[in-house]
Amino acid sequence: MSNFKMHMLVCGGTGCISAESELIVSNLQSELEAVGMGDQVQVLKTGCFGFCEKGPVVKVLPDNTFYVEVKPADAAELVKEHIVKGRKVERLLYMDPDKKERVADSKNMDFYKKQMRIALRNCGFIDPDKVEEYIARDGYHALGMAVTSMTPQEVINVIKESGLRGRGGGGFPTGLKWEFASKYDADQKYVVCNADEGDPGAFMDRSILEGDPHSIIEAMAICGYAIGASKGQVYIRAEYPLAIKRLEKGIQDAREAGLLGENIMGTDFSFDIELSFGAGAFVCGEETALIHSMEGERGEPTTKPPFPAESGYWGKPTNVNNVETLANIPIILLKGSAWFAGIGTEKSKGTKVFALAGKINNVGLIEVPMGTTLREVIYDIGGGIKNGKKFKAVQTGGPSGGCLTEKDLDTPIDFDNLIAKGSMMGSGGMIVMDEDDCMPAVAKFYLEFTEEESCGKCTPCRIGTKRLSELLEMVTEGKAEVKHLDEMKRLSRVIKDTALCGLGQTAPNPVLSTLDAFYDEYLAHVQDKKCPAGQCTHLMTYTIDPEACVGCTACRRVCPVEAITGEVKKPHVIDQDKCIKCGACYDKCKFNAISVN
Amino acid sequence: MAAIIQQKEEKFKELEQYIDSLPDTKGELIRVLHKAQGIFGFLPEEVQRFIAKKMKVSTAKVFGVVSFYSFFTMEPKGEVDISICLGTACYVRGAEKILTELKKETGAEVGKTTPNGKFSITGLRCIGACGLAPVFTIGEKVYGRVTPEQVKDIIAQYK
């Protein structure tokens, strides 16, 4: 073992790398060398810490000091003060917004207090490029246990009893899925890891792959053993270069260590993994579409049955699991099904990772036990709404999900509760919206997405999403009438009932849930031709308050169509006939003299 | 001119060697297209025909796959390619206004390149940097928490 007395962990997730965390690593290393402590303090680039809002993050062990918003130029001070003199650098510690005091230990931060990290257990803790570090955290122990002392059926039973359900959106019991695949006899079976994360606003799979690739490799091998497959495929988005790099390195290292390949751990079980690359199609998250894409075809879904467990990749029995689902597998085997089943709610066990984003103070990746309420997630962990604005809605489940409102905040989050409320778990995107967000416009945003991503195979989805998005456009432009709202509802139900796959069947959810919870807002658009949130540009009128206007001419100069007139130091006026409602004057005015109605 | 033709021939040769190196071309169309786009930067009709012939499938099938996936493009990217995240987190934090400014400053449209080949804009679904929303990238450089006012100055550096 090394002689390192201290460790400096630098977040190497995509968000932090975008903010130059790699330069922080090299600066810290050279500063340590400069003070002659290069052999006593180890600088590690780890996976995502989750606290993306305040990235880049640097954590110092063993004293667990958590530095936020670190810049490459701060490296010298961190080394000279913290490492050499043992004094914490106060200005880089997290500032608790309520208590107005600095918090040094991440354990005492509200963001982490209510979290429980199972799937993300190693993210931000180990160097993802080193298999030894994964092994030091009991890595590959579960695989060893499975192949040497358990029968495949025993492995399946543990997963079944744990109550683990698919984290990719469907929520299907994982153990049951494995059992189906194990029952079919074939000369070749496949384990597929679905890493084609396509939900806009969700990035947990990417963070797990970047931060803890070996947990996925180990889990796939365990699944291979359980269902009798010798080949694994990871279907991953080509847009995730860092995750691909880490996974390729991980697979290579595992092979060299005898943890993948022929006769794993001296047994007669052989298993190996290859990567295949997606090319950007949301529908490929659906397992039959994914399999067609892996075969080099258009990623169009087919009707089930036959399920992939019977006839999947090249017509062979195939088990498809999502990344987060797999990340839970090794630890369930290690700690036992009773431990896992003891966490969560009656029908949803364990934890769920959410990508918390939007108008919230603490954007980031969080993991909480099932059954945590939305209020706890948004206010305790998320730190509430940005800029002191009022909470309006939270969108869960991505383009397939729905919007939940104030009245749903105390709902314990689990698969069934979210569906009962008209939304869904989905892959775990959680987008918070405030009073400035217009719900018909948000619904339109999602419908434009599904319209674009519809593969075109079945008519309800191909034409239906197009019509729905046209109707929403009419609403946001003030061209719709009340009857169009009824038409939207009817069309939504038809699409839900008749579309071929999950993409189409869930596509109307954003429309139905917003129509249900924000009907008044829709009515304001169609009857009064007003957008209460002030987002729909076609429905706005910009006016200048002559009392507040000081005549600085800033708005006149910024107006692209010369609709504003007025002399210097005299109130200006907007010509409504010329105004294109671009909002440039509103953004420019420093005196709050321009109002939007 | 001769140099350009030669360059092109070399690219086709590289692609041909890659296809020949595959033990079996069955099921490998997407892999080959990724490689081809890496070599040529985009997938014009000529390249698609070449792949179809080499892999013994119809050009229609190749086109069917190319047009299905958003990652594949039949138009060359601009010298300066701007990738803007259009995911939900960026949307609620004002990505649309940033996009409007980018279009205005560059003259390009999403998925299109300016006639002089200088700028192109690519819309991405989510780059997983929601903490930096709204965000766009130019090459390796990431511009996070951008305001519409900053766009003009950023683009000016690339003009």
CSV table of N, CA and C in Angstrom, one decimal, chain A residues 13-111:
chain,number,residue,atom,x,y,z
A,13,GLY,N,-16.4,14.5,-12.9
A,13,GLY,CA,-17.6,14.4,-13.7
A,13,GLY,C,-17.6,15.4,-14.8
A,14,THR,N,-18.6,15.2,-15.8
A,14,THR,CA,-18.6,16.1,-16.9
A,14,THR,C,-18.8,17.6,-16.6
A,15,GLY,N,-19.7,17.8,-15.6
A,15,GLY,CA,-19.9,19.2,-15.3
A,15,GLY,C,-18.7,19.9,-14.7
A,16,CYS,N,-18.0,19.2,-13.8
A,16,CYS,CA,-16.8,19.8,-13.2
A,16,CYS,C,-15.6,19.9,-14.2
A,17,ILE,N,-15.5,18.9,-15.1
A,17,ILE,CA,-14.4,18.9,-16.1
A,17,ILE,C,-14.7,20.1,-17.0
A,18,SER,N,-16.0,20.4,-17.3
A,18,SER,CA,-16.3,21.6,-18.1
A,18,SER,C,-15.8,22.8,-17.4
A,19,ALA,N,-15.7,22.8,-16.1
A,19,ALA,CA,-15.3,23.9,-15.3
A,19,ALA,C,-13.8,23.7,-14.9
A,20,GLU,N,-13.0,23.1,-15.8
A,20,GLU,CA,-11.6,23.0,-15.6
A,20,GLU,C,-11.1,22.2,-14.4
A,21,SER,N,-11.8,21.2,-14.0
A,21,SER,CA,-11.3,20.4,-12.9
A,21,SER,C,-10.0,19.7,-13.2
A,22,GLU,N,-9.8,19.3,-14.4
A,22,GLU,CA,-8.6,18.6,-14.8
A,22,GLU,C,-7.3,19.5,-14.5
A,23,LEU,N,-7.5,20.8,-14.8
A,23,LEU,CA,-6.4,21.7,-14.5
A,23,LEU,C,-6.2,21.9,-13.0
A,24,ILE,N,-7.3,21.8,-12.2
A,24,ILE,CA,-7.1,21.8,-10.8
A,24,ILE,C,-6.3,20.6,-10.3
A,25,VAL,N,-6.5,19.4,-10.9
A,25,VAL,CA,-5.8,18.2,-10.5
A,25,VAL,C,-4.3,18.5,-10.8
A,26,SER,N,-4.0,19.0,-12.0
A,26,SER,CA,-2.5,19.1,-12.3
A,26,SER,C,-1.9,20.3,-11.5
A,27,ASN,N,-2.7,21.3,-11.2
A,27,ASN,CA,-2.1,22.4,-10.4
A,27,ASN,C,-1.9,21.9,-9.0
A,28,LEU,N,-2.8,21.1,-8.4
A,28,LEU,CA,-2.6,20.6,-7.1
A,28,LEU,C,-1.3,19.8,-7.0
A,29,GLN,N,-1.2,18.9,-8.1
A,29,GLN,CA,0.0,18.0,-8.1
A,29,GLN,C,1.3,18.8,-8.1
A,30,SER,N,1.3,19.9,-9.0
A,30,SER,CA,2.6,20.6,-9.1
A,30,SER,C,2.8,21.4,-7.8
A,31,GLU,N,1.7,21.9,-7.2
A,31,GLU,CA,1.9,22.7,-5.9
A,31,GLU,C,2.4,21.8,-4.8
A,32,LEU,N,1.9,20.5,-4.8
A,32,LEU,CA,2.4,19.6,-3.8
A,32,LEU,C,3.9,19.2,-4.0
A,33,GLU,N,4.2,19.0,-5.3
A,33,GLU,CA,5.6,18.8,-5.6
A,33,GLU,C,6.5,19.9,-5.1
A,34,ALA,N,6.0,21.1,-5.3
A,34,ALA,CA,6.8,22.3,-5.0
A,34,ALA,C,7.1,22.4,-3.5
A,35,VAL,N,6.1,21.9,-2.7
A,35,VAL,CA,6.4,22.0,-1.2
A,35,VAL,C,6.9,20.6,-0.7
A,36,GLY,N,7.3,19.8,-1.6
A,36,GLY,CA,7.9,18.5,-1.3
A,36,GLY,C,7.0,17.5,-0.6
A,37,MET,N,5.7,17.6,-0.9
A,37,MET,CA,4.7,16.7,-0.3
A,37,MET,C,4.1,15.8,-1.3
A,38,GLY,N,4.6,15.7,-2.5
A,38,GLY,CA,4.1,14.9,-3.6
A,38,GLY,C,3.9,13.5,-3.2
A,39,ASP,N,4.8,13.0,-2.3
A,39,ASP,CA,4.7,11.5,-2.0
A,39,ASP,C,3.8,11.3,-0.8
A,40,GLN,N,3.3,12.4,-0.2
A,40,GLN,CA,2.5,12.2,1.1
A,40,GLN,C,1.0,12.4,0.8
A,41,VAL,N,0.7,13.2,-0.2
A,41,VAL,CA,-0.7,13.6,-0.5
A,41,VAL,C,-1.0,13.1,-1.9
A,42,GLN,N,-2.1,12.4,-2.0
A,42,GLN,CA,-2.4,11.9,-3.3
A,42,GLN,C,-3.6,12.7,-3.9
A,43,VAL,N,-3.4,13.1,-5.1
A,43,VAL,CA,-4.5,13.8,-5.8
A,43,VAL,C,-5.2,12.9,-6.7
A,44,LEU,N,-6.5,12.7,-6.5
A,44,LEU,CA,-7.3,11.8,-7.3
A,44,LEU,C,-8.4,12.5,-8.1
A,45,LYS,N,-8.6,12.0,-9.4
A,45,LYS,CA,-9.7,12.5,-10.1
A,45,LYS,C,-10.8,11.5,-10.0
A,46,THR,N,-11.9,11.8,-9.3
A,46,THR,CA,-12.9,10.8,-9.0
A,46,THR,C,-14.2,11.0,-9.9
A,47,GLY,N,-15.2,10.2,-9.7
A,47,GLY,CA,-16.4,10.4,-10.4
A,47,GLY,C,-17.2,11.6,-9.7
A,48,CYS,N,-18.5,11.7,-10.2
A,48,CYS,CA,-19.3,12.9,-9.8
A,48,CYS,C,-19.6,12.8,-8.3
A,49,PHE,N,-19.5,14.0,-7.6
A,49,PHE,CA,-19.9,14.1,-6.2
A,49,PHE,C,-21.4,14.4,-6.1
A,50,GLY,N,-22.0,14.8,-7.2
A,50,GLY,CA,-23.4,15.1,-7.3
A,50,GLY,C,-23.8,16.6,-7.0
A,51,PHE,N,-22.9,17.3,-6.4
A,51,PHE,CA,-23.2,18.7,-6.1
A,51,PHE,C,-22.8,19.6,-7.2
A,52,CYS,N,-23.4,19.4,-8.4
A,52,CYS,CA,-23.0,20.1,-9.6
A,52,CYS,C,-23.1,21.6,-9.5
A,53,GLU,N,-24.1,22.1,-8.8
A,53,GLU,CA,-24.4,23.5,-8.7
A,53,GLU,C,-23.1,24.3,-8.2
A,54,LYS,N,-22.4,23.6,-7.3
A,54,LYS,CA,-21.2,24.3,-6.7
A,54,LYS,C,-19.9,23.8,-7.2
A,55,GLY,N,-19.9,23.1,-8.4
A,55,GLY,CA,-18.7,22.6,-8.9
A,55,GLY,C,-17.7,23.6,-9.4
A,56,PRO,N,-16.5,23.3,-9.6
A,56,PRO,CA,-15.8,22.0,-9.3
A,56,PRO,C,-15.6,21.8,-7.8
A,57,VAL,N,-15.7,20.6,-7.4
A,57,VAL,CA,-15.7,20.2,-5.9
A,57,VAL,C,-14.3,19.5,-5.7
A,58,VAL,N,-13.7,19.9,-4.5
A,58,VAL,CA,-12.5,19.2,-4.1
A,58,VAL,C,-12.7,18.8,-2.6
A,59,LYS,N,-12.5,17.5,-2.4
A,59,LYS,CA,-12.7,17.0,-1.0
A,59,LYS,C,-11.4,16.5,-0.5
A,60,VAL,N,-11.1,16.9,0.8
A,60,VAL,CA,-9.8,16.4,1.3
A,60,VAL,C,-10.1,15.4,2.4
A,61,LEU,N,-9.4,14.3,2.3
A,61,LEU,CA,-9.5,13.2,3.3
A,61,LEU,C,-8.2,13.1,4.0
A,62,PRO,N,-8.1,12.7,5.3
A,62,PRO,CA,-9.2,12.1,6.0
A,62,PRO,C,-10.1,13.1,6.8
A,63,ASP,N,-9.9,14.4,6.8
A,63,ASP,CA,-10.7,15.2,7.6
A,63,ASP,C,-12.0,15.6,6.9
A,64,ASN,N,-12.3,15.1,5.7
A,64,ASN,CA,-13.6,15.2,5.0
A,64,ASN,C,-14.0,16.7,4.7
A,65,THR,N,-13.0,17.5,4.5
A,65,THR,CA,-13.3,18.9,4.2
A,65,THR,C,-13.8,19.0,2.7
A,66,PHE,N,-14.8,19.7,2.5
A,66,PHE,CA,-15.5,19.8,1.2
A,66,PHE,C,-15.4,21.2,0.7
A,67,TYR,N,-14.6,21.4,-0.3
A,67,TYR,CA,-14.4,22.7,-1.0
A,67,TYR,C,-15.3,22.8,-2.2
A,68,VAL,N,-15.9,24.0,-2.4
A,68,VAL,CA,-16.8,24.2,-3.5
A,68,VAL,C,-16.3,25.3,-4.4
A,69,GLU,N,-16.8,25.3,-5.7
A,69,GLU,CA,-16.4,26.3,-6.6
A,69,GLU,C,-15.0,26.7,-6.7
A,70,VAL,N,-14.2,25.6,-6.7
A,70,VAL,CA,-12.7,25.8,-6.7
A,70,VAL,C,-12.2,26.2,-8.1
A,71,LYS,N,-11.3,27.1,-8.2
A,71,LYS,CA,-10.7,27.4,-9.5
A,71,LYS,C,-9.3,26.9,-9.5
A,72,PRO,N,-8.8,26.7,-10.8
A,72,PRO,CA,-7.4,26.2,-10.9
A,72,PRO,C,-6.4,27.1,-10.1
A,73,ALA,N,-6.7,28.4,-10.0
A,73,ALA,CA,-5.8,29.3,-9.4
A,73,ALA,C,-5.8,29.1,-7.8
A,74,ASP,N,-6.8,28.4,-7.3
A,74,ASP,CA,-6.9,28.2,-5.9
A,74,ASP,C,-6.0,27.1,-5.4
A,75,ALA,N,-5.4,26.3,-6.3
A,75,ALA,CA,-4.6,25.2,-5.9
A,75,ALA,C,-3.5,25.5,-4.9
A,76,ALA,N,-2.8,26.6,-5.2
A,76,ALA,CA,-1.6,27.0,-4.4
A,76,ALA,C,-2.1,27.3,-2.9
A,77,GLU,N,-3.2,28.0,-2.8
A,77,GLU,CA,-3.7,28.3,-1.4
A,77,GLU,C,-4.1,27.0,-0.7
A,78,LEU,N,-4.8,26.2,-1.4
A,78,LEU,CA,-5.3,24.9,-0.8
A,78,LEU,C,-4.1,24.1,-0.2
A,79,VAL,N,-3.1,24.0,-1.0
A,79,VAL,CA,-1.9,23.2,-0.6
A,79,VAL,C,-1.2,23.9,0.5
A,80,LYS,N,-0.9,25.2,0.4
A,80,LYS,CA,-0.1,25.9,1.4
A,80,LYS,C,-0.9,26.1,2.7
A,81,GLU,N,-2.1,26.3,2.7
A,81,GLU,CA,-2.9,26.5,3.9
A,81,GLU,C,-3.3,25.2,4.5
A,82,HIS,N,-4.2,24.4,3.7
A,82,HIS,CA,-4.8,23.2,4.3
A,82,HIS,C,-3.8,22.1,4.5
A,83,ILE,N,-3.0,21.8,3.5
A,83,ILE,CA,-2.1,20.7,3.5
A,83,ILE,C,-0.9,21.0,4.4
A,84,VAL,N,-0.2,22.1,4.1
A,84,VAL,CA,1.0,22.4,4.9
A,84,VAL,C,0.7,22.8,6.3
A,85,LYS,N,-0.2,23.8,6.4
A,85,LYS,CA,-0.4,24.4,7.7
A,85,LYS,C,-1.6,23.8,8.5
A,86,GLY,N,-2.4,23.0,7.8
A,86,GLY,CA,-3.6,22.4,8.5
A,86,GLY,C,-4.7,23.4,8.8
A,87,ARG,N,-4.7,24.5,8.0
A,87,ARG,CA,-5.8,25.4,8.2
A,87,ARG,C,-6.8,25.4,7.0
A,88,LYS,N,-8.0,25.3,7.3
A,88,LYS,CA,-9.0,25.2,6.2
A,88,LYS,C,-9.1,26.5,5.5
A,89,VAL,N,-9.3,26.5,4.2
A,89,VAL,CA,-9.5,27.7,3.4
A,89,VAL,C,-10.9,28.1,3.5
A,90,GLU,N,-11.2,29.0,4.4
A,90,GLU,CA,-12.6,29.4,4.7
A,90,GLU,C,-13.4,29.8,3.5
A,91,ARG,N,-12.8,30.6,2.7
A,91,ARG,CA,-13.6,31.2,1.6
A,91,ARG,C,-14.0,30.2,0.6
A,92,LEU,N,-13.4,29.0,0.6
A,92,LEU,CA,-13.9,28.0,-0.4
A,92,LEU,C,-14.8,27.0,0.2
A,93,LEU,N,-15.1,27.1,1.4
A,93,LEU,CA,-16.1,26.2,2.1
A,93,LEU,C,-17.5,26.6,1.7
A,94,TYR,N,-18.4,25.6,1.7
A,94,TYR,CA,-19.8,25.8,1.4
A,94,TYR,C,-20.5,26.7,2.4
A,95,MET,N,-21.2,27.7,1.9
A,95,MET,CA,-21.9,28.6,2.7
A,95,MET,C,-23.3,28.2,2.9
A,96,ASP,N,-23.7,27.9,4.1
A,96,ASP,CA,-25.1,27.5,4.3
A,96,ASP,C,-26.0,28.7,4.1
A,97,PRO,N,-26.9,28.7,3.1
A,97,PRO,CA,-27.7,29.9,2.8
A,97,PRO,C,-28.6,30.3,3.9
A,98,ASP,N,-29.1,29.4,4.8
A,98,ASP,CA,-30.0,29.8,5.9
A,98,ASP,C,-29.2,30.3,7.1
A,99,LYS,N,-28.2,29.5,7.5
A,99,LYS,CA,-27.5,29.9,8.7
A,99,LYS,C,-26.4,30.9,8.5
A,100,LYS,N,-26.1,31.1,7.2
A,100,LYS,CA,-25.1,32.1,6.8
A,100,LYS,C,-23.8,31.7,7.5
A,101,GLU,N,-23.5,30.5,7.5
A,101,GLU,CA,-22.2,30.1,8.0
A,101,GLU,C,-21.5,29.0,7.2
A,102,ARG,N,-20.2,29.0,7.2
A,102,ARG,CA,-19.5,28.0,6.4
A,102,ARG,C,-19.6,26.6,6.9
A,103,VAL,N,-19.8,25.6,6.1
A,103,VAL,CA,-19.8,24.2,6.5
A,103,VAL,C,-18.6,23.5,5.9
A,104,ALA,N,-17.8,22.9,6.8
A,104,ALA,CA,-16.6,22.3,6.3
A,104,ALA,C,-16.8,20.8,5.9
A,105,ASP,N,-17.6,20.1,6.7
A,105,ASP,CA,-17.8,18.6,6.5
A,105,ASP,C,-19.0,18.4,5.7
A,106,SER,N,-18.9,17.6,4.6
A,106,SER,CA,-20.1,17.4,3.7
A,106,SER,C,-21.2,16.7,4.5
A,107,LYS,N,-20.8,16.0,5.5
A,107,LYS,CA,-21.9,15.3,6.3
A,107,LYS,C,-22.9,16.2,6.9
A,108,ASN,N,-22.4,17.4,7.2
A,108,ASN,CA,-23.3,18.4,7.8
A,108,ASN,C,-24.0,19.3,6.8
A,109,MET,N,-23.8,19.0,5.5
A,109,MET,CA,-24.5,19.9,4.6
A,109,MET,C,-25.9,19.3,4.3
A,110,ASP,N,-26.8,20.2,4.2
A,110,ASP,CA,-28.2,19.8,4.0
A,110,ASP,C,-28.3,19.0,2.7
A,111,PHE,N,-27.5,19.3,1.8
A,111,PHE,CA,-27.6,18.6,0.5
A,111,PHE,C,-27.3,17.1,0.6
